[in-house]
Amino acid sequence: MPKTPDSSRRSEHSRQAILAATRALISEVGYEKVAIEAIAARAGVGKQTIYRWWPSKGAVIFDSILALSEDADGRDLALPDTGDLEADLKRVMRATVAEFADPDFEKPIRALTAEVINDAGLAAQYRDKLARPVDEAKKARLRGGQRAGQLAADADLDLVLEVLYAPLFQRWLQRSGPLTPEYADALVEAALRAFRPG
Amino acid sequence: MPKTPDSSRRSEHSRQAILAATRALISEVGYEKVAIEAIAARAGVGKQTIYRWWPSKGAVIFDSILALSEDADGRDLALPDTGDLEADLKRVMRATVAEFADPDFEKPIRALTAEVINDAGLAAQYRDKLARPVDEAKKARLRGGQRAGQLAADADLDLVLEVLYAPLFQRWLQRSGPLTPEYADALVEAALRAFRPG
Amino acid sequence: MPKTPDSSRRSEHSRQAILAATRALISEVGYEKVAIEAIAARAGVGKQTIYRWWPSKGAVIFDSILALSEDADGRDLALPDTGDLEADLKRVMRATVAEFADPDFEKPIRALTAEVINDAGLAAQYRDKLARPVDEAKKARLRGGQRAGQLAADADLDLVLEVLYAPLFQRWLQRSGPLTPEYADALVEAALRAFRPG
Amino acid sequence: MPKTPDSSRRSEHSRQAILAATRALISEVGYEKVAIEAIAARAGVGKQTIYRWWPSKGAVIFDSILALSEDADGRDLALPDTGDLEADLKRVMRATVAEFADPDFEKPIRALTAEVINDAGLAAQYRDKLARPVDEAKKARLRGGQRAGQLAADADLDLVLEVLYAPLFQRWLQRSGPLTPEYADALVEAALRAFRPG
DNA sequence: CTTTAACCGAGACGGTACGTCAGGTCTTTCC
DNA sequence: GGAAAGACCTGACGTACCGTCTCGGTTAAAG
């Protein structure tokens, strides 16, 4: 997201302080009320240092949340593969349900989502940097399932992922229902029925 | 949403002017930049008259969009019923896809969604006043499908609705893929496969 | 100050409550911060009842202070007359000094004076209703002094009064020096020297 | 009067524009109706720039009038000294009378006085910055009169000044009588009689 | 090594909008 | 028809932040 007029002279220390302060403020006061001035003050940084490297408040917030995942970049995104697609997916979906229940997770992701909804540019970055890698890992596991005859060989994997995850995400986002392990199981079962081979 | 300090003395004329001005501003400048002062000016109303009856900017915006649907309250929410569930659902889903492509629809719904994401109170109102009635109409049609043996009799209809609609909604919200009639069809087919009877 | 559109139907009870509430508020919050709404609330009166009978906030405040003196209207304004003008004046001036030191006296009179400075209409009322009667009483005593040969027979009594009182009033108003009994005496002595007979 | 959070970074241009705009508004709309917002707009300045450097509206108004006199700071405050105290004082008092009749002088001084009446802090500044230097110049001339045997050697010069000026100032402030050259003369004569030597 | 230019913390600046307060008007309801 | 109640439009309040713009001070590459 940096404008990188040069980048070589950029203070990494300030950059980290800004991102950390932003994350802290999101947790404390909520996304809407995070102020650039507060970030600068908290980070011990001049406002200009923020404006030099980020084009908007949304971009800073976005980057600060993105940075969380980048820490785990080297991490193995690969899904478990026991040979039993249904069992593996249920494990992953139950983990996702648990993750959504974590209050530390709540505010930043709601902030990120609100940002993404209203800014097409950030939406593109979100897809490229966050969603795509994760989705590719999931699709890799689904392809394994196709090879093992547990999933229709001609299934549109993007569609399968949507059928699996979108109901869960929507329920969380709109608080329209409880997120339980059973719900995770039910989604996996429905998706596998929908894309059963042959 | 009003605080109703009394409500009997409330000026209906001012109320309508405020909601109309809010809708106009959402379309013109986008949700984030709608200012209470601008609403008041446009509506020919004192700021205090807004603050007297709504607790926050979000509430005004929410109400203004809600009012749109309330105009159509008497409207027939019922889905078409030709006896062919798949055909009927495809018709409805294709219509939904078309609706999401309407630019007049875009900004208010993104605004409403952003509001709902970050405010649990508004989320509850959204479910009660907007989502539930529509969902009930849809479920009524699904029940018809169950009776006709086109849908599993024991299917959790809330889950069916989520599998049908959440992928569509998420794709639109996050701009993560194209919304085409074919996509609508594919979703209907997947959902019906997932909840096929017996 | 009332507009007296009719006056016959006027509620004397409301009028008194308004004036009393105004006086109380002047003492409590100071002249600048007295609000019509607060007066109305405190007096248990509608705002319109105030606006019906007084043209402005200044007028209400002015009247409320004026009313204090009107209570004492029947009172004997006459100065003491022992035959010794100097002694009598010193007694009166020392009493005035004491009165100015009374904190309950402070705020209303400063309020009244500020009102009078900036509003020529109120200034005229102030002179007619408050200043003149008192000044006439003082001049009566001075005329006694002239007859007794203690004061120049041709002295301009308005000027004598000004030389006596203006220094005292100015010192209090601008807080430009201490108000002591000795100061009162010094003023009387100076004035009598200035207007010594023959 | 500035709070001087630093002062070195302060924009002198803005400061001057604010004071000039304030003076202009006092003349145009009168002291009571001068609004900070109007000052800021007229001066082409953000409101915060006013609040940053002045604690209250009164302080701005006070400073703006004070600045007028500071322009003339190097000015010769000394009174004429022809050797004839009475003639010199009459000249000065007649000049004062004329000054009070100047309408450009009217509104600012009434504004300043109203401010000083109700704010002890401003009163102190008023005495130190405006009144004292002028009074000292006058007392210097009076001392000359004492040396020349035209004024009692033991006269309290502060008292003499009050007897001379307070009546004039009060008459103007309360509009309680005409300000004429003859009145100026009468005051000088009375004061000199009151503090005649020997 | 020195220059020198970009980066940095700091924070004043012209602005916009906030949410509150009060002014004076208008309307409703009661007595 | 006066009066209590209070909603209404208006406009100023003082505050919070915006994004831009100097200020010195530091720092790291280029000379």
Short mmCIF file of N, CA and C in Angstrom, two decimals, chain D residues 88-150:
data_model
loop_
_atom_site.label_atom_id
_atom_site.label_comp_id
_atom_site.label_asym_id
_atom_site.label_seq_id
_atom_site.Cartn_x
_atom_site.Cartn_y
_atom_site.Cartn_z
N ASP D 88 -4.35 73.91 31.68
CA ASP D 88 -3.92 72.65 31.08
C ASP D 88 -4.96 71.55 31.29
N LEU D 89 -5.48 71.45 32.51
CA LEU D 89 -6.47 70.41 32.78
C LEU D 89 -7.73 70.63 31.97
N LYS D 90 -8.16 71.87 31.87
CA LYS D 90 -9.35 72.14 31.07
C LYS D 90 -9.14 71.72 29.63
N ARG D 91 -7.97 71.99 29.12
CA ARG D 91 -7.70 71.60 27.74
C ARG D 91 -7.83 70.08 27.60
N VAL D 92 -7.22 69.40 28.56
CA VAL D 92 -7.23 67.94 28.48
C VAL D 92 -8.65 67.39 28.67
N MET D 93 -9.38 67.97 29.62
CA MET D 93 -10.73 67.46 29.88
C MET D 93 -11.66 67.77 28.71
N ARG D 94 -11.51 68.93 28.12
CA ARG D 94 -12.32 69.24 26.94
C ARG D 94 -11.99 68.27 25.80
N ALA D 95 -10.74 67.93 25.69
CA ALA D 95 -10.35 66.96 24.66
C ALA D 95 -10.99 65.60 24.95
N THR D 96 -11.02 65.24 26.21
CA THR D 96 -11.63 63.97 26.59
C THR D 96 -13.12 63.97 26.26
N VAL D 97 -13.77 65.07 26.58
CA VAL D 97 -15.19 65.21 26.25
C VAL D 97 -15.40 65.01 24.75
N ALA D 98 -14.56 65.65 23.96
CA ALA D 98 -14.69 65.54 22.51
C ALA D 98 -14.49 64.10 22.07
N GLU D 99 -13.52 63.45 22.67
CA GLU D 99 -13.21 62.07 22.32
C GLU D 99 -14.43 61.17 22.59
N PHE D 100 -15.07 61.41 23.72
CA PHE D 100 -16.23 60.57 24.07
C PHE D 100 -17.38 60.78 23.09
N ALA D 101 -17.37 61.91 22.40
CA ALA D 101 -18.47 62.18 21.48
C ALA D 101 -18.24 61.51 20.12
N ASP D 102 -17.04 61.02 19.90
CA ASP D 102 -16.70 60.38 18.62
C ASP D 102 -17.38 59.01 18.53
N PRO D 103 -18.24 58.84 17.54
CA PRO D 103 -18.98 57.57 17.46
C PRO D 103 -18.08 56.35 17.21
N ASP D 104 -16.95 56.52 16.53
CA ASP D 104 -16.03 55.40 16.33
C ASP D 104 -15.44 54.91 17.65
N PHE D 105 -15.47 55.81 18.62
CA PHE D 105 -14.89 55.53 19.92
C PHE D 105 -15.91 54.80 20.80
N GLU D 106 -17.15 55.18 20.57
CA GLU D 106 -18.27 54.72 21.39
C GLU D 106 -18.31 53.21 21.59
N LYS D 107 -18.55 52.48 20.49
CA LYS D 107 -18.83 51.05 20.64
C LYS D 107 -17.67 50.27 21.24
N PRO D 108 -16.46 50.46 20.74
CA PRO D 108 -15.38 49.67 21.35
C PRO D 108 -15.23 49.92 22.84
N ILE D 109 -15.33 51.18 23.26
CA ILE D 109 -15.10 51.46 24.67
C ILE D 109 -16.24 50.93 25.52
N ARG D 110 -17.45 51.03 25.02
CA ARG D 110 -18.56 50.40 25.78
C ARG D 110 -18.34 48.90 25.86
N ALA D 111 -17.89 48.30 24.75
CA ALA D 111 -17.62 46.86 24.75
C ALA D 111 -16.56 46.53 25.79
N LEU D 112 -15.48 47.28 25.74
CA LEU D 112 -14.37 47.04 26.67
C LEU D 112 -14.84 47.19 28.11
N THR D 113 -15.64 48.20 28.37
CA THR D 113 -16.09 48.45 29.73
C THR D 113 -17.00 47.33 30.22
N ALA D 114 -17.91 46.91 29.35
CA ALA D 114 -18.80 45.81 29.74
C ALA D 114 -17.98 44.57 30.07
N GLU D 115 -16.96 44.33 29.26
CA GLU D 115 -16.09 43.17 29.48
C GLU D 115 -15.38 43.28 30.84
N VAL D 116 -14.90 44.47 31.12
CA VAL D 116 -14.12 44.70 32.33
C VAL D 116 -15.00 44.59 33.58
N ILE D 117 -16.24 45.06 33.45
CA ILE D 117 -17.15 45.01 34.59
C ILE D 117 -17.34 43.58 35.08
N ASN D 118 -17.49 42.65 34.13
CA ASN D 118 -17.88 41.29 34.50
C ASN D 118 -16.74 40.31 34.59
N ASP D 119 -15.54 40.75 34.34
CA ASP D 119 -14.41 39.82 34.38
C ASP D 119 -13.24 40.45 35.11
N ALA D 120 -13.02 39.98 36.33
CA ALA D 120 -12.00 40.58 37.18
C ALA D 120 -10.61 40.46 36.55
N GLY D 121 -10.37 39.36 35.84
CA GLY D 121 -9.06 39.18 35.21
C GLY D 121 -8.80 40.22 34.14
N LEU D 122 -9.81 40.44 33.32
CA LEU D 122 -9.64 41.47 32.30
C LEU D 122 -9.52 42.85 32.95
N ALA D 123 -10.23 43.03 34.05
CA ALA D 123 -10.15 44.32 34.74
C ALA D 123 -8.70 44.61 35.14
N ALA D 124 -8.03 43.58 35.65
CA ALA D 124 -6.64 43.76 36.06
C ALA D 124 -5.76 44.13 34.87
N GLN D 125 -5.98 43.43 33.78
CA GLN D 125 -5.19 43.75 32.58
C GLN D 125 -5.49 45.17 32.10
N TYR D 126 -6.76 45.51 32.15
CA TYR D 126 -7.15 46.84 31.71
C TYR D 126 -6.42 47.91 32.51
N ARG D 127 -6.40 47.71 33.82
CA ARG D 127 -5.70 48.68 34.66
C ARG D 127 -4.22 48.74 34.31
N ASP D 128 -3.60 47.58 34.19
CA ASP D 128 -2.15 47.55 33.97
C ASP D 128 -1.75 48.10 32.61
N LYS D 129 -2.48 47.68 31.59
CA LYS D 129 -2.02 48.00 30.24
C LYS D 129 -2.55 49.31 29.70
N LEU D 130 -3.76 49.67 30.13
CA LEU D 130 -4.35 50.87 29.56
C LEU D 130 -4.44 52.02 30.56
N ALA D 131 -5.06 51.74 31.70
CA ALA D 131 -5.35 52.83 32.62
C ALA D 131 -4.09 53.38 33.30
N ARG D 132 -3.26 52.47 33.80
CA ARG D 132 -2.13 52.94 34.59
C ARG D 132 -1.21 53.91 33.83
N PRO D 133 -0.76 53.55 32.62
CA PRO D 133 0.17 54.47 31.94
C PRO D 133 -0.43 55.86 31.76
N VAL D 134 -1.73 55.88 31.39
CA VAL D 134 -2.38 57.17 31.21
C VAL D 134 -2.47 57.92 32.53
N ASP D 135 -2.85 57.20 33.56
CA ASP D 135 -2.98 57.84 34.88
C ASP D 135 -1.63 58.38 35.35
N GLU D 136 -0.58 57.61 35.08
CA GLU D 136 0.75 58.08 35.52
C GLU D 136 1.11 59.40 34.85
N ALA D 137 0.79 59.49 33.55
CA ALA D 137 1.07 60.73 32.84
C ALA D 137 0.31 61.90 33.46
N LYS D 138 -0.96 61.60 33.80
CA LYS D 138 -1.77 62.67 34.41
C LYS D 138 -1.20 63.05 35.78
N LYS D 139 -0.82 62.06 36.54
CA LYS D 139 -0.29 62.37 37.88
C LYS D 139 1.02 63.16 37.79
N ALA D 140 1.79 62.88 36.74
CA ALA D 140 3.03 63.64 36.57
C ALA D 140 2.71 65.13 36.45
N ARG D 141 1.66 65.43 35.66
CA ARG D 141 1.29 66.85 35.50
C ARG D 141 0.79 67.42 36.82
N LEU D 142 0.01 66.58 37.56
CA LEU D 142 -0.52 67.07 38.84
C LEU D 142 0.63 67.36 39.81
N ARG D 143 1.66 66.54 39.79
CA ARG D 143 2.80 66.78 40.66
C ARG D 143 3.48 68.11 40.33
N GLY D 144 3.51 68.37 39.05
CA GLY D 144 4.02 69.69 38.64
C GLY D 144 3.20 70.80 39.27
N GLY D 145 1.87 70.61 39.28
CA GLY D 145 1.00 71.60 39.91
C GLY D 145 1.25 71.71 41.40
N GLN D 146 1.52 70.57 42.03
CA GLN D 146 1.84 70.62 43.47
C GLN D 146 3.10 71.46 43.71
N ARG D 147 4.12 71.21 42.88
CA ARG D 147 5.38 71.96 43.05
C ARG D 147 5.17 73.45 42.81
N ALA D 148 4.23 73.76 41.89
CA ALA D 148 3.98 75.16 41.56
C ALA D 148 3.00 75.80 42.53
N GLY D 149 2.58 75.03 43.56
CA GLY D 149 1.66 75.60 44.54
C GLY D 149 0.24 75.76 44.02
N GLN D 150 -0.09 75.02 42.96
CA GLN D 150 -1.46 75.13 42.43
C GLN D 150 -2.35 74.00 42.94
#
